[in-house]
Short mmCIF file of C-alpha atoms in Angstrom, two decimals:
data_model
loop_
_atom_site.label_atom_id
_atom_site.label_comp_id
_atom_site.label_asym_id
_atom_site.label_seq_id
_atom_site.Cartn_x
_atom_site.Cartn_y
_atom_site.Cartn_z
CA MET P 1 -5.88 -30.28 -13.43
CA ALA P 2 -5.36 -33.93 -11.81
CA VAL P 3 -1.89 -34.18 -12.34
CA MET P 4 -1.38 -30.81 -10.29
CA VAL P 5 -3.77 -32.48 -7.39
CA LEU P 6 -1.43 -35.51 -7.24
CA TYR P 7 1.52 -33.73 -7.84
CA TYR P 8 0.14 -32.08 -4.24
CA VAL P 9 -0.67 -35.05 -2.53
CA ILE P 10 3.17 -35.79 -3.65
CA THR P 11 4.11 -33.45 -1.92
CA ALA P 12 2.43 -34.19 0.90
CA LEU P 13 3.98 -37.19 1.13
CA PHE P 14 7.13 -36.19 0.92
CA THR P 15 6.67 -33.64 3.75
CA VAL P 16 5.56 -36.64 6.13
CA ILE P 17 8.85 -38.54 5.30
CA LEU P 18 11.11 -35.47 5.54
CA VAL P 19 9.13 -35.05 9.16
CA ARG P 20 9.47 -38.64 10.02
CA ASN P 21 12.98 -38.80 9.11
CA PHE P 22 13.55 -35.55 11.05
CA ILE P 23 11.98 -36.88 14.83
CA LYS P 24 13.76 -40.40 14.21
CA THR P 25 17.17 -39.66 13.15
CA ARG P 26 19.93 -39.02 16.42
CA ASP P 27 22.41 -37.82 14.09
CA VAL P 28 22.04 -33.84 14.58
CA GLN P 29 22.95 -33.05 11.15
CA LYS P 30 21.04 -35.38 9.52
CA GLY P 31 18.16 -33.49 11.18
CA ILE P 32 19.38 -29.93 10.18
CA LEU P 33 19.38 -31.26 6.43
CA TYR P 34 15.88 -32.51 6.66
CA LEU P 35 14.32 -29.33 8.01
CA ALA P 36 16.26 -27.39 5.41
CA VAL P 37 15.23 -29.93 2.22
CA LEU P 38 11.94 -29.65 3.85
CA MET P 39 11.16 -25.85 3.58
CA PRO P 40 10.01 -25.70 -0.22
CA PHE P 41 7.60 -28.51 0.92
CA VAL P 42 5.99 -26.70 2.88
CA LEU P 43 5.45 -23.48 0.58
CA ARG P 44 4.39 -25.28 -1.92
CA LEU P 45 2.05 -26.83 0.23
CA PHE P 46 0.60 -23.74 1.80
CA ARG P 47 0.37 -22.64 -1.48
CA LEU P 48 3.06 -19.44 -1.27
CA LYS P 49 6.08 -20.49 -3.42
CA MET A 1 21.46 -36.42 28.75
CA ARG A 2 22.19 -37.45 25.51
CA LEU A 3 18.66 -37.36 23.79
CA ASN A 4 17.88 -34.09 26.02
CA LYS A 5 21.17 -32.35 24.20
CA GLU A 6 20.10 -33.70 20.70
CA TRP A 7 16.76 -32.18 21.31
CA THR A 8 17.65 -29.47 22.38
CA ILE A 9 19.79 -28.61 19.10
CA LYS A 10 17.27 -30.25 16.92
CA GLY A 11 14.00 -27.94 18.78
CA ILE A 12 16.88 -24.63 18.35
CA ALA A 13 16.63 -25.88 14.34
CA MET A 14 12.92 -26.26 13.78
CA ALA A 15 12.38 -22.64 16.18
CA VAL A 16 14.63 -21.43 12.85
CA THR A 17 13.61 -23.17 10.07
CA GLY A 18 9.50 -21.88 11.62
CA ILE A 19 11.05 -18.33 11.96
CA ILE A 20 12.67 -18.73 7.85
CA LEU A 21 9.47 -19.99 7.15
CA VAL A 22 7.30 -17.20 8.52
CA LEU A 23 9.07 -14.57 7.06
CA ALA A 24 9.50 -15.92 3.78
CA GLY A 25 6.30 -17.06 3.72
CA ILE A 26 4.75 -13.22 4.51
CA ALA A 27 6.95 -11.96 2.23
CA PHE A 28 5.84 -13.99 -0.88
CA ALA A 29 2.09 -13.94 -0.04
CA GLN A 30 2.55 -9.77 0.23
CA HIS A 31 3.89 -10.21 -3.35
CA ARG A 32 1.42 -12.63 -4.56
CA ASN A 33 -1.42 -10.15 -3.37
CA PHE A 34 -0.37 -6.90 -4.17
CA LYS A 35 -2.65 -5.45 -6.37
CA GLU A 36 -1.63 -2.13 -8.69
CA GLU A 37 -4.07 1.01 -8.51
CA VAL A 38 -4.70 1.98 -11.75
CA VAL A 39 -6.84 5.85 -12.15
CA LEU A 40 -9.13 4.90 -15.53
CA GLY A 41 -8.33 7.69 -18.21
CA PRO A 42 -10.45 10.50 -20.18
CA GLY A 43 -10.35 7.47 -22.97
CA VAL A 44 -11.48 4.63 -21.04
CA THR A 45 -14.75 3.46 -22.22
CA ALA A 46 -15.75 0.05 -21.04
CA VAL A 47 -13.13 -2.35 -18.41
CA ARG A 48 -13.61 -5.96 -19.45
CA THR A 49 -11.77 -9.13 -18.03
CA LEU A 50 -10.14 -11.92 -20.59
CA GLY A 51 -12.73 -14.22 -18.59
CA ASP A 52 -15.15 -12.45 -20.71
CA TYR A 53 -14.00 -13.71 -23.90
CA PHE A 54 -13.30 -17.48 -22.78
CA THR A 55 -15.25 -18.18 -19.69
CA PRO A 56 -12.93 -21.10 -17.96
CA LEU A 57 -10.31 -18.37 -17.09
CA LYS A 58 -13.33 -15.72 -15.54
CA GLY A 59 -11.84 -15.33 -11.78
CA GLY A 60 -8.83 -17.22 -12.43
CA PRO A 61 -5.32 -15.88 -11.89
CA ASN A 62 -4.91 -14.70 -15.71
CA ASP A 63 -8.70 -13.18 -15.84
CA ALA A 64 -6.65 -10.18 -17.10
CA ASN A 65 -8.42 -6.68 -17.09
CA VAL A 66 -8.66 -5.44 -20.94
CA PHE A 67 -9.12 -1.83 -21.08
CA ILE A 68 -11.24 -0.55 -24.15
CA LEU A 69 -11.16 3.02 -25.28
CA ASP A 70 -13.67 3.50 -27.83
CA SER A 71 -14.18 6.69 -29.72
CA GLY A 72 -17.23 5.86 -30.87
CA GLU A 73 -16.40 6.45 -34.02
CA PRO A 74 -15.65 4.44 -37.26
CA GLY A 75 -11.77 2.69 -37.38
CA GLY A 76 -9.58 0.66 -36.71
CA THR A 77 -8.94 -1.29 -33.69
CA MET A 78 -5.74 -1.62 -31.91
CA LEU A 79 -4.83 -4.22 -29.05
CA VAL A 80 -1.58 -3.52 -27.08
CA LEU A 81 -0.10 -5.96 -24.43
CA GLY A 82 1.71 -5.24 -21.90
CA ALA A 83 4.19 -7.55 -19.48
CA SER A 84 3.48 -10.45 -21.95
CA HIS A 85 6.75 -11.13 -19.77
CA PRO A 86 6.71 -9.08 -16.11
CA GLU A 87 10.10 -8.92 -15.41
CA GLU A 88 10.28 -6.09 -18.11
CA PRO A 89 8.27 -3.50 -16.21
CA ALA A 90 8.83 -0.98 -18.91
CA THR A 91 5.82 -2.68 -21.07
CA SER A 92 3.67 -2.45 -17.89
CA LEU A 93 4.68 1.51 -17.53
CA THR A 94 3.94 1.75 -21.03
CA ALA A 95 -0.14 0.28 -20.97
CA HIS A 96 -0.62 1.47 -17.82
CA LEU A 97 0.42 4.86 -19.01
CA LEU A 98 -2.04 4.17 -22.25
CA VAL A 99 -4.94 3.61 -19.70
CA GLU A 100 -4.55 6.62 -17.84
CA ASN A 101 -3.80 8.98 -20.43
CA ALA A 102 -4.99 8.39 -23.97
CA ARG A 103 -8.11 9.47 -25.66
CA VAL A 104 -8.90 7.96 -29.30
CA GLU A 105 -10.20 10.40 -31.53
CA GLN A 106 -11.20 7.55 -34.48
CA GLY A 107 -11.23 4.09 -33.73
CA LYS A 108 -10.70 1.66 -31.07
CA LEU A 109 -7.92 1.41 -29.16
CA ILE A 110 -7.86 -2.27 -26.09
CA VAL A 111 -5.19 -2.50 -23.70
CA VAL A 112 -3.72 -4.77 -21.37
CA ILE A 113 -1.64 -3.92 -18.67
CA HIS A 114 -0.92 -7.67 -17.02
CA SER A 115 -1.48 -9.63 -19.99
CA ASN A 116 0.20 -12.76 -17.80
CA PRO A 117 -0.77 -11.57 -14.79
CA SER A 118 0.12 -14.91 -12.79
CA ALA A 119 3.58 -14.47 -13.88
CA SER A 120 3.63 -10.93 -12.30
CA THR A 121 3.33 -12.70 -8.80
CA VAL A 122 6.50 -14.10 -8.36
CA THR A 123 9.76 -13.70 -9.45
CA ARG A 124 13.03 -15.74 -10.69
CA PRO A 125 13.56 -18.00 -8.19
CA GLY A 126 17.36 -17.59 -7.13
CA ASP A 127 17.69 -14.28 -9.53
CA ALA A 128 16.62 -12.67 -5.92
CA TYR A 129 14.93 -9.83 -8.06
CA PRO A 130 13.29 -6.96 -6.18
CA ARG A 131 9.43 -7.69 -5.57
CA PHE A 132 8.03 -4.31 -5.56
CA PHE A 133 9.26 -0.85 -7.69
CA HIS A 134 8.04 2.46 -7.10
CA ILE A 135 7.99 5.60 -8.76
CA GLU A 136 7.76 9.00 -8.13
CA SER A 137 5.22 11.28 -9.36
CA ASP A 138 4.11 14.88 -8.29
CA TRP A 139 1.30 13.43 -5.87
CA GLY A 140 3.39 10.50 -3.85
CA ILE A 141 5.11 7.31 -4.64
CA LYS A 142 3.26 4.95 -6.99
CA LYS A 143 4.25 1.31 -5.63
CA PHE A 144 4.30 -1.51 -8.97
CA ARG A 145 4.89 -5.39 -8.54
CA MET A 146 8.28 -6.95 -10.24
CA GLY A 147 7.15 -10.58 -12.28
CA ASP A 148 9.33 -12.90 -13.76
CA ARG A 149 8.72 -14.32 -17.27
CA TRP A 150 7.21 -17.34 -16.54
CA ALA A 151 3.85 -18.15 -14.78
CA ASN A 152 3.17 -18.64 -11.56
CA PRO A 153 3.71 -22.60 -10.57
CA LEU A 154 1.13 -22.05 -8.25
CA ASP A 155 -1.09 -21.91 -11.06
CA SER A 156 0.55 -24.32 -13.81
CA TRP A 157 2.23 -27.22 -12.16
CA PRO A 158 3.38 -29.25 -12.95
CA ASP A 159 5.76 -28.41 -16.24
CA PRO A 160 5.93 -31.21 -18.81
CA GLU A 161 9.31 -32.84 -19.54
CA THR A 162 8.94 -31.15 -23.00
CA TYR A 163 6.70 -28.40 -24.09
CA VAL A 164 5.12 -29.58 -27.49
CA HIS A 165 4.08 -26.55 -29.02
CA PHE A 166 0.62 -26.49 -30.34
CA PRO A 167 -0.30 -26.47 -33.34
CA SER A 168 2.84 -26.88 -34.93
CA GLY A 169 4.14 -29.49 -32.75
CA GLN A 170 7.31 -27.89 -32.89
CA LEU A 171 9.58 -28.88 -29.39
CA LEU A 172 9.87 -26.51 -27.08
CA ALA A 173 12.13 -25.82 -23.75
CA TYR A 174 9.72 -27.12 -21.14
CA MET A 175 9.26 -24.32 -18.40
CA ASP A 176 7.41 -22.59 -21.72
CA VAL A 177 4.58 -23.79 -21.36
CA ARG A 178 4.13 -21.37 -18.61
CA ASN A 179 5.74 -18.39 -21.01
CA LEU A 180 2.95 -16.07 -22.68
CA ASN A 181 5.44 -15.34 -25.55
CA ARG A 182 5.52 -19.04 -26.76
CA THR A 183 2.16 -20.09 -26.15
CA TRP A 184 -0.01 -18.46 -28.91
CA PRO A 185 -2.60 -19.07 -30.52
CA GLY A 186 -3.06 -21.53 -27.59
CA ARG A 187 -5.72 -23.87 -26.96
CA ALA A 188 -8.95 -24.54 -25.00
CA ASN A 189 -7.89 -27.02 -22.63
CA GLY A 190 -4.11 -26.26 -22.39
CA SER A 191 -2.05 -25.11 -20.00
CA LEU A 192 -2.82 -21.73 -17.88
CA ALA A 193 -0.70 -19.58 -20.56
CA GLU A 194 -2.13 -21.31 -23.56
CA GLN A 195 -5.12 -20.67 -22.10
CA THR A 196 -4.55 -17.36 -21.91
CA CYS A 197 -3.39 -16.70 -25.50
CA TYR A 198 -6.74 -18.82 -26.31
CA ALA A 199 -8.66 -15.84 -24.61
CA PHE A 200 -6.68 -13.38 -26.25
CA MET A 201 -7.31 -14.82 -29.70
CA ARG A 202 -11.31 -14.89 -28.69
CA LEU A 203 -10.67 -11.42 -27.71
CA ILE A 204 -9.02 -10.38 -31.19
CA GLU A 205 -12.03 -11.96 -33.13
CA ALA A 206 -15.23 -10.51 -30.79
CA GLU A 207 -13.65 -7.40 -31.35
CA GLY A 208 -12.46 -7.24 -34.21
CA VAL A 209 -8.78 -6.27 -33.71
CA ASP A 210 -7.01 -4.82 -37.15
CA LEU A 211 -3.28 -4.66 -35.14
CA VAL A 212 -1.83 -6.12 -31.88
CA ILE A 213 1.50 -4.55 -30.74
CA ASP A 214 3.13 -6.66 -28.07
CA LEU A 215 5.44 -5.07 -25.70
CA HIS A 216 8.98 -6.78 -24.65
CA GLU A 217 12.09 -5.80 -23.00
CA ALA A 218 15.25 -7.33 -23.70
CA GLU A 219 18.75 -8.19 -22.38
CA LEU A 220 21.95 -6.56 -24.20
CA GLU A 221 23.17 -9.74 -24.70
CA TYR A 222 20.32 -10.80 -27.04
CA PRO A 223 20.64 -9.91 -30.31
CA ILE A 224 16.60 -9.50 -31.07
CA ILE A 225 16.79 -5.66 -29.28
CA GLY A 226 15.77 -2.19 -29.87
CA THR A 227 13.80 -3.65 -32.42
CA ILE A 228 10.42 -4.36 -34.14
CA VAL A 229 9.84 -7.81 -34.97
CA ALA A 230 6.51 -8.33 -37.66
CA HIS A 231 4.58 -10.62 -38.96
CA GLN A 232 4.70 -10.26 -43.14
CA ARG A 233 1.72 -8.41 -43.09
CA ALA A 234 3.02 -5.95 -40.94
CA LEU A 235 6.05 -5.00 -42.83
CA ARG A 236 5.49 -2.00 -44.65
CA ILE A 237 4.32 -0.34 -41.42
CA ALA A 238 6.65 -1.64 -39.01
CA ALA A 239 9.42 -0.45 -41.87
CA MET A 240 8.06 2.94 -41.94
CA ALA A 241 7.76 2.84 -38.05
CA SER A 242 11.50 1.80 -37.73
CA MET A 243 12.51 5.03 -40.33
CA THR A 244 10.73 7.40 -39.19
CA LEU A 245 11.74 6.57 -35.72
CA THR A 246 15.16 6.23 -36.06
CA ALA A 247 15.53 9.44 -38.35
CA GLU A 248 13.71 11.30 -35.38
CA GLU A 249 13.49 10.11 -32.54
CA PHE A 250 16.28 7.35 -31.57
CA ARG A 251 17.75 4.64 -33.00
CA ILE A 252 15.25 0.95 -33.88
CA GLY A 253 15.85 -1.64 -36.00
CA MET A 254 12.83 -3.58 -37.84
CA GLU A 255 12.81 -7.89 -37.92
CA ILE A 256 10.77 -10.28 -39.90
CA SER A 257 9.11 -12.64 -37.89
CA PRO A 258 10.57 -16.05 -38.16
CA LEU A 259 8.15 -18.63 -40.34
CA ALA A 260 9.22 -21.51 -38.18
CA LEU A 261 10.02 -20.35 -35.08
CA HIS A 262 6.72 -20.61 -33.48
CA GLY A 263 4.57 -19.92 -30.14
CA LEU A 264 5.73 -16.01 -30.56
CA SER A 265 3.22 -13.50 -30.94
CA HIS A 266 4.64 -12.15 -33.41
CA ARG A 267 4.32 -15.11 -35.51
CA GLU A 268 0.65 -17.03 -34.81
CA ILE A 269 -1.52 -13.88 -34.36
CA GLY A 270 -0.80 -12.82 -37.88
CA ASP A 271 -1.34 -16.35 -38.99
CA HIS A 272 -3.92 -17.07 -36.66
CA SER A 273 -6.31 -13.76 -37.14
CA ASN A 274 -7.06 -10.51 -39.99
CA ALA A 275 -4.58 -8.49 -37.18
CA PRO A 276 -1.17 -8.82 -38.06
CA ALA A 277 1.23 -8.10 -34.81
CA PHE A 278 4.48 -6.47 -34.10
CA LEU A 279 6.36 -7.29 -30.84
CA ALA A 280 8.27 -3.98 -30.27
CA GLU A 281 11.73 -4.69 -27.55
CA THR A 282 13.76 -1.94 -25.63
CA PRO A 283 17.60 -2.16 -24.24
CA GLN A 284 17.03 -3.55 -20.14
CA PRO A 285 20.49 -4.26 -19.06
CA PHE A 286 18.34 -5.75 -15.52
CA LEU A 287 17.82 -9.22 -17.83
CA ASP A 288 21.63 -9.57 -18.53
CA ARG A 289 23.10 -12.62 -17.68
CA VAL A 290 26.44 -10.80 -16.54
CA ARG A 291 24.80 -8.02 -14.64
CA GLY A 292 26.02 -7.01 -10.59
CA ILE A 293 23.39 -6.73 -8.38
CA THR A 294 19.61 -7.17 -9.07
CA ASP A 295 17.89 -4.51 -7.19
CA GLU A 296 15.59 -2.23 -8.07
CA SER A 297 17.82 1.28 -8.95
CA LEU A 298 19.19 -1.55 -11.52
CA LEU A 299 15.81 -2.13 -12.90
CA LEU A 300 15.04 1.85 -12.61
CA THR A 301 18.02 3.18 -13.79
CA GLY A 302 19.70 0.30 -15.88
CA LYS A 303 22.46 1.09 -14.87
CA ASP A 304 25.36 -1.55 -14.55
CA GLU A 305 28.91 -1.38 -14.57
CA PHE A 306 29.32 -5.75 -15.21
CA VAL A 307 27.16 -5.30 -18.38
CA MET A 308 28.77 -1.81 -19.71
CA LYS A 309 32.52 -3.63 -19.33
CA ALA A 310 30.44 -6.81 -21.40
CA GLY A 311 29.71 -3.50 -23.97
CA GLU A 312 33.73 -2.83 -23.99
CA ARG A 313 34.72 -6.05 -24.75
CA GLY A 314 32.09 -6.24 -27.77
CA LEU A 315 30.00 -9.06 -26.10
CA LEU A 316 26.53 -7.30 -26.32
CA TYR A 317 24.21 -6.68 -29.47
CA TRP A 318 23.19 -3.12 -28.36
CA PRO A 319 25.36 0.01 -26.81
CA ILE A 320 25.47 0.80 -23.12
CA ASP A 321 27.02 3.75 -21.32
CA GLU A 322 27.49 5.15 -18.29
CA ASP A 323 23.82 6.30 -18.64
CA GLY A 324 22.47 3.27 -18.40
CA TRP A 325 18.61 2.83 -20.08
CA PRO A 326 16.45 4.30 -17.46
CA ILE A 327 12.88 3.26 -17.01
CA ASP A 328 11.78 6.84 -18.71
CA VAL A 329 14.21 6.16 -21.99
CA ARG A 330 12.40 2.49 -22.28
CA VAL A 331 9.18 3.68 -21.38
CA GLY A 332 9.45 6.48 -23.68
CA ARG A 333 10.76 4.38 -26.66
CA HIS A 334 7.98 2.45 -25.96
CA CYS A 335 5.24 5.06 -26.36
CA SER A 336 6.93 6.41 -29.25
CA THR A 337 6.32 3.09 -31.00
CA ILE A 338 3.16 2.48 -30.47
CA LEU A 339 2.22 6.31 -31.62
CA SER A 340 4.14 5.48 -34.95
CA ILE A 341 2.37 2.43 -35.58
CA ALA A 342 -1.05 3.86 -35.14
CA GLU A 343 0.29 6.69 -37.53
CA PHE A 344 1.44 4.46 -40.30
CA TRP A 345 -1.82 2.03 -39.88
CA THR A 346 -3.69 5.25 -40.56
CA MET A 347 -1.45 5.93 -43.57
CA PHE A 348 -2.05 2.67 -45.46
CA ASN A 349 -5.60 1.88 -44.32
CA ARG A 350 -7.35 5.23 -45.06
CA SER A 351 -10.85 3.68 -43.88
CA LYS A 352 -9.97 2.19 -41.02
CA PRO A 353 -8.37 5.37 -39.72
CA LEU A 354 -6.90 5.03 -35.99
CA VAL A 355 -6.39 8.65 -34.10
CA VAL A 356 -4.86 8.30 -30.40
CA THR A 357 -3.62 11.47 -28.72
CA GLY A 358 -2.95 12.31 -25.10
CA VAL A 359 0.48 9.87 -25.23
CA PRO A 360 3.25 11.72 -24.12
CA ARG A 361 6.13 10.80 -26.93
CA TYR A 362 9.56 9.62 -25.74
CA ALA A 363 10.80 13.21 -25.72
CA ASP A 364 7.95 14.11 -23.40
CA VAL A 365 8.54 11.11 -21.06
CA VAL A 366 12.62 11.45 -20.77
CA ALA A 367 11.59 15.15 -19.75
CA GLU A 368 9.55 14.75 -17.56
CA GLY A 369 9.45 11.02 -16.32
CA VAL A 370 6.90 8.57 -16.53
CA GLY A 371 5.88 9.04 -12.91
CA ARG A 372 4.01 12.37 -14.31
CA PHE A 373 1.97 10.84 -15.98
CA PHE A 374 0.26 8.50 -13.77
CA ALA A 375 -3.24 10.13 -12.11
CA ASP A 376 -3.47 10.14 -8.45
CA PRO A 377 -5.54 7.11 -7.19
CA ARG A 378 -6.16 9.05 -3.99
CA GLY A 379 -8.03 11.83 -6.35
CA ALA A 380 -11.55 12.81 -5.06
CA SER A 381 -13.00 12.16 -9.02
CA ALA A 382 -10.91 9.08 -9.44
CA GLN A 383 -12.19 5.83 -10.71
CA VAL A 384 -9.66 3.03 -9.51
CA VAL A 385 -9.51 -0.46 -11.28
CA LEU A 386 -7.16 -2.60 -9.24
CA GLU A 387 -4.85 -4.51 -10.71
#
């Protein structure tokens, strides 16, 4: 159970990093890539998938 | 100007991402939260849950319903496990049919429709499984949820690098720590699947279970198919059931549970309890890797031109033709296999008879369709349990 909680913390950390990178990047292609990568992290954080 | 253009595109991408997330999220949530309606049949005397036998499971994702059909007459006790792998729907349908139809004249029958409920709330990533399937009945259409082979990662996460089976120490594939048929006999402080198996072992002890039947389906590319796999203490019954069914109803083989292959129900239940275990397999082309479109039609009809082509090339362990392997045939096979095992149990254990009536045999299910045997949950006298 404790390991599962840690994995959710790691997921949240990656989500924050991806959002931050999306905001900071000036390269639109990279921005779209960040959003694509972000989706499974969001679905897991909201316990949907 | 450049900044505006950049954020316009980013804004559109964010909107598209948001829409995808919402639509996908709704679809996933609908599947995860859907409940099947089970009408309690005339033989059901009690409904418990797995948490009654192992309290840490109480109220959790695998607190499965346990349907007790007790004749009140002394005799043997048989446990039937449906949907150890929920991507094998003939197993849960057969268990469902037992709950709604079976009458027990002597002994006790215990049925679990979804043995690993968590695995029934997710489908296999990347395989485009349908979320639901529908069975036509006399009174309308009954909806069921399709599942996966492994418990939902939302309930059991992360997987280990390598799954070390308890207590044998055998190394198994990492994801099989969520596979109910690789985690027997389970342990109290293990993964969700291990705890679920541990709870089933406590149920077997508490209810004095004499024999266990674990229902499965298999792809035609897999050698263990169309057969009964039996623990060494169950060989006489399995052999008689196999021979009789083959002579009178349909071809079915018999295999001895390998001694050194751990975690499987037919090995571990027999080794760690007084109950010999059987595992029954039916053919399910939906699971074959060479299949075509993976949709509800394939799930229900078992017809697939690519699997047929593989058969023509001699790549399969079980025959298939243009008739496929319809769900009625698969459920019918399981019904007759269960009845036959109960009959031969009684023949070899006269002091512990197990007499089950009201369950259709293979020919009945094939002729009338499995839907014919499901009761209307909206009926005035229907007692409904959500599964």
